[in-house]
mmCIF file of C-alpha atoms in Angstrom:
data_model
loop_
_atom_site.group_PDB
_atom_site.id
_atom_site.type_symbol
_atom_site.label_atom_id
_atom_site.label_comp_id
_atom_site.label_asym_id
_atom_site.label_seq_id
_atom_site.Cartn_x
_atom_site.Cartn_y
_atom_site.Cartn_z
ATOM 1 C CA MET H 1 0.000 0.000 0.000
ATOM 2 C CA LYS H 2 2.836 2.391 0.924
ATOM 3 C CA SER H 3 4.566 1.888 -2.410
ATOM 4 C CA PHE H 4 1.287 2.478 -4.238
ATOM 5 C CA LEU H 5 0.715 5.763 -2.391
ATOM 6 C CA LYS H 6 4.262 6.854 -3.221
ATOM 7 C CA TYR H 7 3.612 6.016 -6.858
ATOM 8 C CA VAL H 8 0.399 8.084 -6.895
ATOM 9 C CA ALA H 9 2.125 11.031 -5.217
ATOM 10 C CA GLY H 10 4.974 10.838 -7.711
ATOM 11 C CA GLN H 11 2.536 10.863 -10.612
ATOM 12 C CA PHE H 12 0.917 14.049 -9.345
ATOM 13 C CA GLY H 13 4.309 15.763 -9.139
ATOM 14 C CA HIS H 14 5.999 14.217 -12.181
ATOM 15 C CA PRO H 15 3.403 12.471 -14.374
ATOM 16 C CA SER H 16 4.448 9.897 -16.952
ATOM 17 C CA GLY H 17 3.090 6.916 -18.848
ATOM 18 C CA VAL H 18 -0.352 5.436 -18.301
ATOM 19 C CA GLY H 19 -0.331 6.421 -14.633
ATOM 20 C CA GLY H 20 0.252 10.049 -15.514
ATOM 21 C CA THR H 21 -2.565 10.006 -18.054
ATOM 22 C CA ILE H 22 -4.998 8.572 -15.511
ATOM 23 C CA ILE H 23 -3.915 11.018 -12.798
ATOM 24 C CA HIS H 24 -4.409 13.992 -15.090
ATOM 25 C CA TYR H 25 -7.804 12.753 -16.193
ATOM 26 C CA ILE H 26 -8.830 12.671 -12.532
ATOM 27 C CA MET H 27 -7.297 16.097 -11.914
ATOM 28 C CA ASN H 28 -9.147 17.642 -14.858
ATOM 29 C CA LYS H 29 -12.439 16.430 -13.409
ATOM 30 C CA GLN H 30 -11.596 17.616 -9.892
ATOM 31 C CA ASN H 31 -10.057 20.952 -10.827
ATOM 32 C CA VAL H 32 -12.598 22.469 -13.214
ATOM 33 C CA GLN H 33 -13.437 25.161 -10.674
ATOM 34 C CA GLN H 34 -9.751 25.954 -10.197
ATOM 35 C CA TYR H 35 -9.068 26.240 -13.936
ATOM 36 C CA ASP H 36 -12.098 28.518 -14.307
ATOM 37 C CA ALA H 37 -10.794 30.687 -11.468
ATOM 38 C CA VAL H 38 -7.512 31.185 -13.328
ATOM 39 C CA ARG H 39 -9.236 32.016 -16.608
ATOM 40 C CA ASP H 40 -11.734 34.401 -14.987
ATOM 41 C CA ASN H 41 -9.189 36.292 -12.880
ATOM 42 C CA LEU H 42 -6.438 36.740 -15.465
ATOM 43 C CA HIS H 43 -8.670 39.054 -17.545
ATOM 44 C CA ILE H 44 -6.811 38.085 -20.688
ATOM 45 C CA ARG H 45 -6.268 40.710 -23.383
ATOM 46 C CA PRO H 46 -5.219 40.205 -27.036
ATOM 47 C CA THR H 47 -1.772 41.653 -26.276
ATOM 48 C CA ASP H 48 -1.025 39.367 -23.305
ATOM 49 C CA ILE H 49 1.908 36.979 -23.126
ATOM 50 C CA ILE H 50 1.087 34.282 -20.563
ATOM 51 C CA LEU H 51 3.041 31.552 -18.785
ATOM 52 C CA ASP H 52 1.437 28.378 -17.411
ATOM 53 C CA ILE H 53 3.687 26.740 -14.814
ATOM 54 C CA GLY H 54 3.332 22.951 -14.799
ATOM 55 C CA PHE H 55 0.873 22.563 -17.670
ATOM 56 C CA GLY H 56 0.393 18.802 -17.202
ATOM 57 C CA ASN H 57 -1.800 17.445 -19.983
ATOM 58 C CA GLY H 58 -2.499 20.936 -21.354
ATOM 59 C CA TYR H 59 -6.079 21.319 -20.125
ATOM 60 C CA LEU H 60 -5.531 24.856 -18.771
ATOM 61 C CA ILE H 61 -3.416 25.861 -21.764
ATOM 62 C CA LYS H 62 -6.341 25.059 -24.068
ATOM 63 C CA LYS H 63 -8.608 27.256 -21.944
ATOM 64 C CA LEU H 64 -6.083 30.082 -22.077
ATOM 65 C CA LEU H 65 -5.701 29.813 -25.857
ATOM 66 C CA GLU H 66 -9.482 30.049 -26.240
ATOM 67 C CA GLN H 67 -9.212 33.605 -24.833
ATOM 68 C CA ASN H 68 -6.946 34.536 -27.783
ATOM 69 C CA PRO H 69 -3.935 36.100 -26.031
ATOM 70 C CA LEU H 70 -0.906 37.107 -28.080
ATOM 71 C CA LYS H 71 0.972 33.958 -27.014
ATOM 72 C CA VAL H 72 0.990 31.285 -24.310
ATOM 73 C CA TYR H 73 4.142 29.708 -22.904
ATOM 74 C CA GLY H 74 4.241 26.620 -20.740
ATOM 75 C CA ILE H 75 6.844 24.837 -18.626
ATOM 76 C CA GLU H 76 6.676 21.282 -17.388
ATOM 77 C CA VAL H 77 9.046 18.982 -15.479
ATOM 78 C CA SER H 78 7.691 15.856 -17.167
ATOM 79 C CA GLN H 79 9.147 15.024 -20.570
ATOM 80 C CA ASP H 80 6.224 12.672 -21.165
ATOM 81 C CA MET H 81 3.667 15.462 -20.664
ATOM 82 C CA LEU H 82 5.711 17.846 -22.810
ATOM 83 C CA ASN H 83 5.706 15.322 -25.665
ATOM 84 C CA LYS H 84 1.981 14.603 -25.390
ATOM 85 C CA VAL H 85 0.863 18.234 -25.262
ATOM 86 C CA SER H 86 3.262 19.207 -28.045
ATOM 87 C CA ARG H 87 1.612 16.598 -30.288
ATOM 88 C CA LYS H 88 -1.910 17.496 -29.213
ATOM 89 C CA LEU H 89 -1.452 21.240 -29.757
ATOM 90 C CA LYS H 90 1.041 21.122 -32.625
ATOM 91 C CA HIS H 91 -1.087 23.447 -34.750
ATOM 92 C CA MET H 92 -0.989 26.219 -32.112
ATOM 93 C CA ILE H 93 2.783 25.745 -31.872
ATOM 94 C CA SER H 94 3.171 25.882 -35.671
ATOM 95 C CA ILE H 95 1.359 29.237 -35.956
ATOM 96 C CA GLY H 96 3.364 30.778 -33.134
ATOM 97 C CA LYS H 97 0.605 30.973 -30.525
ATOM 98 C CA LEU H 98 2.159 28.414 -28.148
ATOM 99 C CA ASP H 99 5.661 27.626 -26.894
ATOM 100 C CA LEU H 100 6.350 24.709 -24.533
ATOM 101 C CA CYS H 101 9.556 23.642 -22.838
ATOM 102 C CA LEU H 102 11.008 21.394 -20.171
ATOM 103 C CA SER H 103 11.935 23.502 -17.149
ATOM 104 C CA ALA H 104 11.652 23.776 -13.391
ATOM 105 C CA ILE H 105 10.222 26.897 -11.783
ATOM 106 C CA GLU H 106 13.463 27.701 -9.972
ATOM 107 C CA LYS H 107 15.304 28.699 -13.177
ATOM 108 C CA LEU H 108 12.947 29.939 -15.857
ATOM 109 C CA PRO H 109 14.478 30.207 -19.363
ATOM 110 C CA TYR H 110 12.937 33.620 -20.062
ATOM 111 C CA ASN H 111 14.102 37.214 -20.016
ATOM 112 C CA ASP H 112 13.274 39.688 -17.266
ATOM 113 C CA THR H 113 9.857 41.411 -17.454
ATOM 114 C CA PHE H 114 8.692 39.077 -20.238
ATOM 115 C CA PHE H 115 5.191 37.992 -19.176
ATOM 116 C CA ASP H 116 1.980 39.928 -18.656
ATOM 117 C CA LYS H 117 0.338 37.064 -16.749
ATOM 118 C CA ILE H 118 1.650 33.935 -14.990
ATOM 119 C CA CYS H 119 -0.538 31.184 -13.590
ATOM 120 C CA THR H 120 -0.202 27.821 -11.927
ATOM 121 C CA VAL H 121 -2.622 25.254 -10.562
ATOM 122 C CA ASN H 122 -1.580 22.753 -7.867
ATOM 123 C CA THR H 123 2.150 22.820 -8.533
ATOM 124 C CA LEU H 124 3.702 24.637 -5.576
ATOM 125 C CA TYR H 125 3.690 21.464 -3.446
ATOM 126 C CA PHE H 126 6.409 20.127 -5.757
ATOM 127 C CA TRP H 127 8.700 23.156 -6.024
ATOM 128 C CA ASP H 128 12.191 22.368 -4.752
ATOM 129 C CA ASP H 129 12.845 25.933 -3.582
ATOM 130 C CA MET H 130 9.896 28.204 -2.821
ATOM 131 C CA GLU H 131 11.979 31.355 -2.474
ATOM 132 C CA SER H 132 13.664 30.843 -5.837
ATOM 133 C CA GLY H 133 10.347 29.954 -7.476
ATOM 134 C CA PHE H 134 8.626 33.141 -6.356
ATOM 135 C CA ALA H 135 11.730 35.188 -7.240
ATOM 136 C CA GLU H 136 11.648 33.827 -10.793
ATOM 137 C CA ILE H 137 7.967 34.659 -11.120
ATOM 138 C CA LYS H 138 8.615 38.226 -10.021
ATOM 139 C CA ARG H 139 11.674 38.520 -12.284
ATOM 140 C CA THR H 140 9.856 37.422 -15.433
ATOM 141 C CA LEU H 141 6.639 39.368 -14.804
ATOM 142 C CA LYS H 142 6.297 42.792 -16.347
ATOM 143 C CA PRO H 143 5.604 45.701 -13.976
ATOM 144 C CA GLY H 144 1.864 45.564 -13.367
ATOM 145 C CA GLY H 145 1.803 41.871 -14.331
ATOM 146 C CA ILE H 146 -0.511 39.385 -12.583
ATOM 147 C CA PHE H 147 0.330 36.043 -10.936
ATOM 148 C CA THR H 148 -2.558 33.679 -10.222
ATOM 149 C CA ASN H 149 -1.760 30.795 -7.889
ATOM 150 C CA VAL H 150 -4.385 28.079 -7.222
ATOM 151 C CA PHE H 151 -3.865 25.372 -4.610
ATOM 152 C CA TYR H 152 -5.462 23.084 -2.034
ATOM 153 C CA SER H 153 -5.247 23.965 1.639
ATOM 154 C CA LYS H 154 -2.852 22.141 3.935
ATOM 155 C CA ASP H 155 -5.800 20.947 6.006
ATOM 156 C CA ILE H 156 -7.453 19.152 3.089
ATOM 157 C CA LEU H 157 -4.162 17.722 1.809
ATOM 158 C CA ASP H 158 -3.415 16.319 5.248
ATOM 159 C CA LYS H 159 -6.580 14.222 4.942
ATOM 160 C CA MET H 160 -5.376 12.543 1.736
ATOM 161 C CA HIS H 161 -3.250 9.429 2.157
ATOM 162 C CA HIS H 162 -0.932 9.900 -0.837
ATOM 163 C CA THR H 163 0.107 13.457 0.108
ATOM 164 C CA GLN H 164 2.296 12.204 2.950
ATOM 165 C CA TYR H 165 4.799 11.460 0.178
ATOM 166 C CA GLU H 166 6.427 13.929 -2.261
ATOM 167 C CA TYR H 167 4.202 16.845 -1.199
ATOM 168 C CA SER H 168 5.268 20.011 0.635
ATOM 169 C CA LYS H 169 2.121 21.421 2.206
ATOM 170 C CA TYR H 170 1.532 25.026 3.193
ATOM 171 C CA SER H 171 -1.177 26.977 4.904
ATOM 172 C CA VAL H 172 -2.820 29.899 3.138
ATOM 173 C CA THR H 173 -1.070 32.258 5.552
ATOM 174 C CA GLN H 174 2.319 30.765 4.663
ATOM 175 C CA ILE H 175 1.716 31.124 0.925
ATOM 176 C CA VAL H 176 0.524 34.702 1.312
ATOM 177 C CA LYS H 177 3.673 35.502 3.303
ATOM 178 C CA MET H 178 5.980 33.854 0.749
ATOM 179 C CA THR H 179 4.244 35.768 -2.046
ATOM 180 C CA GLU H 180 4.646 39.087 -0.237
ATOM 181 C CA ASN H 181 8.242 38.324 0.746
ATOM 182 C CA SER H 182 9.077 37.967 -2.945
ATOM 183 C CA GLY H 183 7.979 41.544 -3.521
ATOM 184 C CA LEU H 184 4.643 40.746 -5.149
ATOM 185 C CA LYS H 185 1.585 42.564 -3.846
ATOM 186 C CA ILE H 186 -1.474 40.519 -2.886
ATOM 187 C CA ASN H 187 -4.543 41.778 -4.739
ATOM 188 C CA GLN H 188 -7.020 39.165 -3.545
ATOM 189 C CA VAL H 189 -7.308 35.816 -1.754
ATOM 190 C CA ILE H 190 -10.311 33.861 -3.025
ATOM 191 C CA GLU H 191 -11.632 30.920 -1.030
ATOM 192 C CA MET H 192 -13.165 28.832 -3.802
ATOM 193 C CA GLN H 193 -14.298 26.037 -1.490
ATOM 194 C CA LYS H 194 -14.371 26.720 2.219
ATOM 195 C CA ASP H 195 -11.244 25.302 3.870
ATOM 196 C CA VAL H 196 -10.483 23.350 0.677
ATOM 197 C CA SER H 197 -9.085 25.376 -2.222
ATOM 198 C CA TYR H 198 -7.850 28.906 -2.738
ATOM 199 C CA CYS H 199 -6.802 31.291 -5.486
ATOM 200 C CA ILE H 200 -4.266 33.991 -4.664
ATOM 201 C CA ILE H 201 -4.028 36.864 -7.125
ATOM 202 C CA ALA H 202 -0.842 38.903 -6.832
ATOM 203 C CA LYS H 203 0.599 41.795 -8.785
ATOM 204 C CA LYS H 204 4.087 42.986 -9.572
ATOM 205 C CA THR H 205 3.889 46.650 -8.751
ATOM 206 C CA ALA H 206 5.474 49.058 -11.174
ATOM 207 C CA GLY H 207 8.797 50.488 -10.045
ATOM 208 C CA PRO H 208 9.472 54.217 -9.897
ATOM 209 C CA LYS H 209 9.361 56.039 -13.217
ATOM 210 C CA PRO H 210 12.930 56.479 -14.562
ATOM 211 C CA LEU H 211 14.335 59.981 -14.298
ATOM 212 C CA THR H 212 14.607 60.228 -18.084
ATOM 213 C CA GLY H 213 10.853 59.687 -18.370
ATOM 214 C CA MET H 214 9.882 62.433 -15.911
ATOM 215 C CA THR H 215 8.683 65.925 -16.785
ATOM 216 C CA ASN H 216 10.367 68.967 -15.257
ATOM 217 C CA GLU H 217 7.427 69.327 -12.897
ATOM 218 C CA GLU H 218 7.800 65.706 -11.735
ATOM 219 C CA LEU H 219 11.548 66.158 -11.257
ATOM 220 C CA TRP H 220 11.077 69.355 -9.259
ATOM 221 C CA ARG H 221 8.553 67.614 -7.005
ATOM 222 C CA LEU H 222 10.943 64.713 -6.483
ATOM 223 C CA PHE H 223 13.941 67.002 -5.938
ATOM 224 C CA PRO H 224 12.647 70.138 -4.168
ATOM 225 C CA ILE H 225 14.798 73.048 -3.079
ATOM 226 C CA ILE H 226 16.185 72.093 0.333
ATOM 227 C CA LEU H 227 18.339 74.456 2.409
ATOM 228 C CA SER H 228 20.588 73.250 5.195
ATOM 229 C CA GLU H 229 22.867 74.825 7.740
ATOM 230 C CA HIS H 230 26.523 74.434 6.787
ATOM 231 C CA GLN H 231 27.899 70.948 7.509
ATOM 232 C CA GLU H 232 31.572 70.332 8.228
ATOM 233 C CA TYR H 233 31.492 66.976 6.450
ATOM 234 C CA TRP H 234 30.809 68.680 3.109
ATOM 235 C CA LYS H 235 34.503 69.527 2.884
ATOM 236 C CA ASN H 236 35.397 65.869 3.408
ATOM 237 C CA ASP H 237 32.794 64.772 0.825
ATOM 238 C CA PHE H 238 34.478 67.086 -1.680
ATOM 239 C CA GLN H 239 37.970 65.800 -0.887
ATOM 240 C CA GLN H 240 36.927 62.166 -1.284
ATOM 241 C CA GLU H 241 35.186 62.882 -4.586
ATOM 242 C CA LYS H 242 38.173 64.874 -5.822
ATOM 243 C CA LYS H 243 40.400 61.871 -5.157
ATOM 244 C CA LEU H 244 37.985 59.576 -7.017
ATOM 245 C CA LEU H 245 37.827 61.919 -10.040
ATOM 246 C CA ASN H 246 41.614 62.174 -10.202
ATOM 247 C CA GLU H 247 41.909 58.381 -10.159
ATOM 248 C CA LYS H 248 39.175 57.703 -12.709
ATOM 249 C CA ILE H 249 39.860 60.513 -15.182
ATOM 250 C CA GLY H 250 43.614 60.673 -14.747
ATOM 251 C CA TYR H 251 45.839 63.506 -13.564
ATOM 252 C CA SER H 252 47.149 64.005 -17.103
ATOM 253 C CA SER H 253 43.729 65.256 -18.256
ATOM 254 C CA ILE H 254 42.967 67.519 -15.283
ATOM 255 C CA GLU H 255 44.115 71.093 -14.749
ATOM 256 C CA ARG H 256 42.278 71.815 -11.493
ATOM 257 C CA ILE H 257 39.406 70.553 -9.302
ATOM 258 C CA SER H 258 37.690 73.196 -7.152
ATOM 259 C CA HIS H 259 34.961 73.120 -4.539
ATOM 260 C CA ILE H 260 32.509 75.864 -5.546
ATOM 261 C CA GLY H 261 28.956 76.808 -4.645
ATOM 262 C CA SER H 262 27.400 77.445 -1.265
ATOM 263 C CA THR H 263 28.646 74.231 0.392
ATOM 264 C CA ALA H 264 32.168 75.681 0.063
ATOM 265 C CA ILE H 265 31.266 78.681 2.271
ATOM 266 C CA PRO H 266 31.282 78.041 6.055
ATOM 267 C CA GLY H 267 28.228 79.484 7.788
ATOM 268 C CA LEU H 268 26.171 79.849 4.603
ATOM 269 C CA LEU H 269 22.785 78.209 4.096
ATOM 270 C CA ALA H 270 23.111 75.791 1.206
ATOM 271 C CA LYS H 271 21.375 73.108 -0.778
ATOM 272 C CA PRO H 272 23.138 69.917 0.397
ATOM 273 C CA THR H 273 24.746 69.506 -3.039
ATOM 274 C CA ILE H 274 28.513 69.575 -3.497
ATOM 275 C CA ASP H 275 29.273 71.680 -6.580
ATOM 276 C CA ILE H 276 32.615 70.867 -8.182
ATOM 277 C CA LEU H 277 34.371 72.760 -10.971
ATOM 278 C CA LEU H 278 36.485 70.298 -12.942
ATOM 279 C CA GLU H 279 38.836 72.054 -15.342
ATOM 280 C CA ILE H 280 40.260 69.761 -18.010
ATOM 281 C CA LYS H 281 43.021 70.186 -20.549
ATOM 282 C CA ARG H 282 42.186 70.866 -24.155
ATOM 283 C CA GLY H 283 42.686 67.706 -26.139
ATOM 284 C CA THR H 284 41.074 65.540 -23.443
ATOM 285 C CA GLU H 285 39.072 62.756 -25.095
ATOM 286 C CA LEU H 286 35.533 63.696 -24.136
ATOM 287 C CA ASN H 287 33.989 60.270 -24.826
ATOM 288 C CA LYS H 288 36.467 58.686 -22.428
ATOM 289 C CA LEU H 289 35.725 61.422 -19.906
ATOM 290 C CA ILE H 290 32.000 60.641 -20.104
ATOM 291 C CA GLU H 291 32.712 56.914 -19.641
ATOM 292 C CA ALA H 292 34.917 57.639 -16.620
ATOM 293 C CA MET H 293 32.283 59.851 -15.008
ATOM 294 C CA GLU H 294 29.504 57.336 -15.613
ATOM 295 C CA SER H 295 31.685 54.594 -14.094
ATOM 296 C CA CYS H 296 31.696 56.748 -10.925
ATOM 297 C CA GLY H 297 27.893 56.746 -10.827
ATOM 298 C CA TYR H 298 27.308 60.103 -12.531
ATOM 299 C CA ILE H 299 24.481 61.023 -14.883
ATOM 300 C CA TYR H 300 25.654 62.963 -17.956
ATOM 301 C CA SER H 301 23.794 66.215 -18.660
ATOM 302 C CA PRO H 302 24.756 68.080 -21.873
ATOM 303 C CA GLN H 303 24.880 71.847 -21.318
ATOM 304 C CA PRO H 304 24.697 73.551 -24.739
ATOM 305 C CA CYS H 305 24.215 77.013 -23.165
ATOM 306 C CA LYS H 306 27.234 76.725 -20.861
ATOM 307 C CA PRO H 307 30.927 77.245 -21.734
ATOM 308 C CA GLU H 308 32.844 74.516 -23.564
ATOM 309 C CA PRO H 309 32.882 71.556 -23.445
ATOM 310 C CA TYR H 310 29.188 72.006 -22.593
ATOM 311 C CA MET H 311 29.021 69.310 -19.908
ATOM 312 C CA MET H 312 27.724 68.725 -16.409
ATOM 313 C CA PHE H 313 27.455 65.510 -14.403
ATOM 314 C CA MET H 314 25.189 64.748 -11.462
ATOM 315 C CA LYS H 315 25.271 62.052 -8.793
ATOM 316 C CA GLY H 316 22.869 61.275 -5.965
ATOM 317 C CA TYR H 317 19.664 61.533 -7.982
ATOM 318 C CA THR H 318 17.500 58.395 -8.060
ATOM 319 C CA PRO H 319 13.887 57.646 -9.083
ATOM 320 C CA ALA H 320 13.124 57.444 -5.346
ATOM 321 C CA GLY H 321 14.616 60.860 -4.579
ATOM 322 C CA PHE H 322 17.955 62.174 -3.315
ATOM 323 C CA GLN H 323 20.588 59.646 -2.285
ATOM 324 C CA PRO H 324 23.304 61.646 -0.461
ATOM 325 C CA PRO H 325 25.946 62.724 -0.937
ATOM 326 C CA VAL H 326 24.755 64.675 -3.968
ATOM 327 C CA PHE H 327 27.268 66.116 -6.443
ATOM 328 C CA HIS H 328 27.196 68.439 -9.436
ATOM 329 C CA VAL H 329 30.399 68.413 -11.484
ATOM 330 C CA HIS H 330 30.742 71.283 -13.947
ATOM 331 C CA ILE H 331 33.230 70.495 -16.722
ATOM 332 C CA ARG H 332 35.190 73.402 -18.203
ATOM 333 C CA TYR H 333 38.445 73.989 -19.982
ATOM 334 C CA SER H 334 40.999 75.833 -17.861
ATOM 335 C CA GLY H 335 40.147 79.513 -17.317
ATOM 336 C CA ASN H 336 39.126 82.274 -14.924
ATOM 337 C CA TRP H 337 35.596 81.287 -14.019
ATOM 338 C CA ASP H 338 32.933 83.424 -12.364
ATOM 339 C CA GLU H 339 32.034 80.691 -9.856
ATOM 340 C CA VAL H 340 35.516 80.923 -8.305
ATOM 341 C CA TYR H 341 35.362 84.738 -8.085
ATOM 342 C CA PHE H 342 31.946 84.531 -6.408
ATOM 343 C CA ARG H 343 33.075 81.869 -3.922
ATOM 344 C CA ASP H 344 36.220 83.737 -2.943
ATOM 345 C CA TYR H 345 34.362 87.009 -2.412
ATOM 346 C CA LEU H 346 31.834 85.364 -0.081
ATOM 347 C CA LEU H 347 34.662 83.709 1.854
ATOM 348 C CA GLU H 348 36.256 87.124 2.404
ATOM 349 C CA HIS H 349 32.992 89.021 3.085
ATOM 350 C CA PRO H 350 30.811 87.158 5.626
ATOM 351 C CA GLU H 351 28.225 89.958 5.638
ATOM 352 C CA THR H 352 27.627 89.438 1.897
ATOM 353 C CA ALA H 353 27.394 85.668 2.445
ATOM 354 C CA LYS H 354 24.753 86.306 5.108
ATOM 355 C CA GLU H 355 22.815 88.524 2.717
ATOM 356 C CA TYR H 356 22.986 85.780 0.093
ATOM 357 C CA GLY H 357 21.696 83.230 2.612
ATOM 358 C CA GLN H 358 18.721 85.425 3.450
ATOM 359 C CA LEU H 359 17.916 85.814 -0.235
ATOM 360 C CA LYS H 360 18.002 82.051 -0.745
ATOM 361 C CA LEU H 361 15.738 81.484 2.247
ATOM 362 C CA LYS H 362 13.193 83.913 0.794
ATOM 363 C CA LEU H 363 13.379 82.384 -2.684
ATOM 364 C CA LYS H 364 13.047 78.849 -1.328
ATOM 365 C CA GLU H 365 9.569 79.704 -0.059
ATOM 366 C CA GLN H 366 8.606 80.963 -3.508
ATOM 367 C CA PHE H 367 10.353 78.393 -5.715
ATOM 368 C CA GLU H 368 10.548 75.210 -3.627
ATOM 369 C CA HIS H 369 9.370 73.099 -6.573
ATOM 370 C CA ASP H 370 10.766 75.216 -9.410
ATOM 371 C CA ARG H 371 14.531 74.861 -9.748
ATOM 372 C CA ASN H 372 14.757 77.005 -12.857
ATOM 373 C CA GLY H 373 12.826 79.805 -11.181
ATOM 374 C CA TYR H 374 14.997 79.553 -8.072
ATOM 375 C CA THR H 375 18.222 79.735 -10.098
ATOM 376 C CA GLU H 376 17.028 82.620 -12.277
ATOM 377 C CA ALA H 377 15.907 84.623 -9.242
ATOM 378 C CA LYS H 378 19.440 84.445 -7.777
ATOM 379 C CA THR H 379 21.179 85.471 -10.998
ATOM 380 C CA GLU H 380 21.144 89.253 -10.503
ATOM 381 C CA PHE H 381 22.687 88.994 -7.010
ATOM 382 C CA ILE H 382 25.339 86.490 -8.133
ATOM 383 C CA GLN H 383 26.312 88.550 -11.178
ATOM 384 C CA ARG H 384 26.528 91.770 -9.146
ATOM 385 C CA ILE H 385 28.794 90.189 -6.528
ATOM 386 C CA THR H 386 30.921 88.483 -9.186
ATOM 387 C CA ASN H 387 31.489 91.781 -10.968
ATOM 388 C CA LEU H 388 32.379 93.390 -7.631
ATOM 389 C CA ALA H 389 34.862 90.582 -6.950
ATOM 390 C CA LYS H 390 36.588 91.172 -10.297
ATOM 391 C CA GLU H 391 36.812 94.907 -9.619
ATOM 392 C CA CYS H 392 38.568 94.224 -6.314
ATOM 393 C CA LEU H 393 41.472 92.477 -8.015
#
């Protein structure tokens, strides 16, 4: 009797031969409600690419194809089932509507963000590694994609003799927790039969919009004007970044690296952004410079209205907001630049620096979410003080 129960359990997990055919016939009769739950809750659209995990004898795949999605994929651990379903649905394969392969859930042979919908019915008891299985589902789902997972409760499985072999049984609470731990968001838990079978519908939430896809208004909301009291560690942040830039770009290409902007002025209110003036030698290969800066984590920002070589780089900006320390590196050829005159004058005239801080505090209230407006409103003061600095030479 024990060997027979082991055989039955093995056929549920890895069907083959006559035994597998019989088992799947029984399953198709028992699981009609479960298959319908998958079909009804996937809300299939003509553009959907769908994966069926553990397709068995192809009963659910046929139901999915009837909804006319763009394409259905299926994985199965049983070579026998793969062969049978491939023969049975060879026409759908030939016209490109169906693709089947031999694979375990723990290492899916598909690219990231490939599927719109993923579903499985009564397979999770046989996964070798639950954490890896859920991670693969999340990896291959598109943002906003749906995972539908149908299974029998641990309580009902415990009452079946054959499930003491081969099966890993989980409570609904455990499966919900494993789903959430993978990063998927539970949309709904449907109890199809009280204390018997369940359908969990989960969604892969869309990540933050990339910075390149944001409007100016969205960027200004994400990165508002923030003013901070002067911090002593800003000087150290500059020195460490200067060392990194020298190493990555090479001393032979650099004329001078200067700490400019308000964070270079002790006692001055400042946006917590380290502004750096990087003066390079003419003849520096600009493509290699861009590569070196990007290797340091910088975002390249062409500056056609600024002096040659029309470049700025930024670091510390992420789709989730600021990630300190934040740097702006202004690339120029060697010269006498206004930013240095302005910095030096404020260092020598604390009363002017205080006046500048008060102006910034006032403008922050007006332009907190308008960086262009904030910068333009400071221009007259900066230009006046810069001209004064040049006259003092």
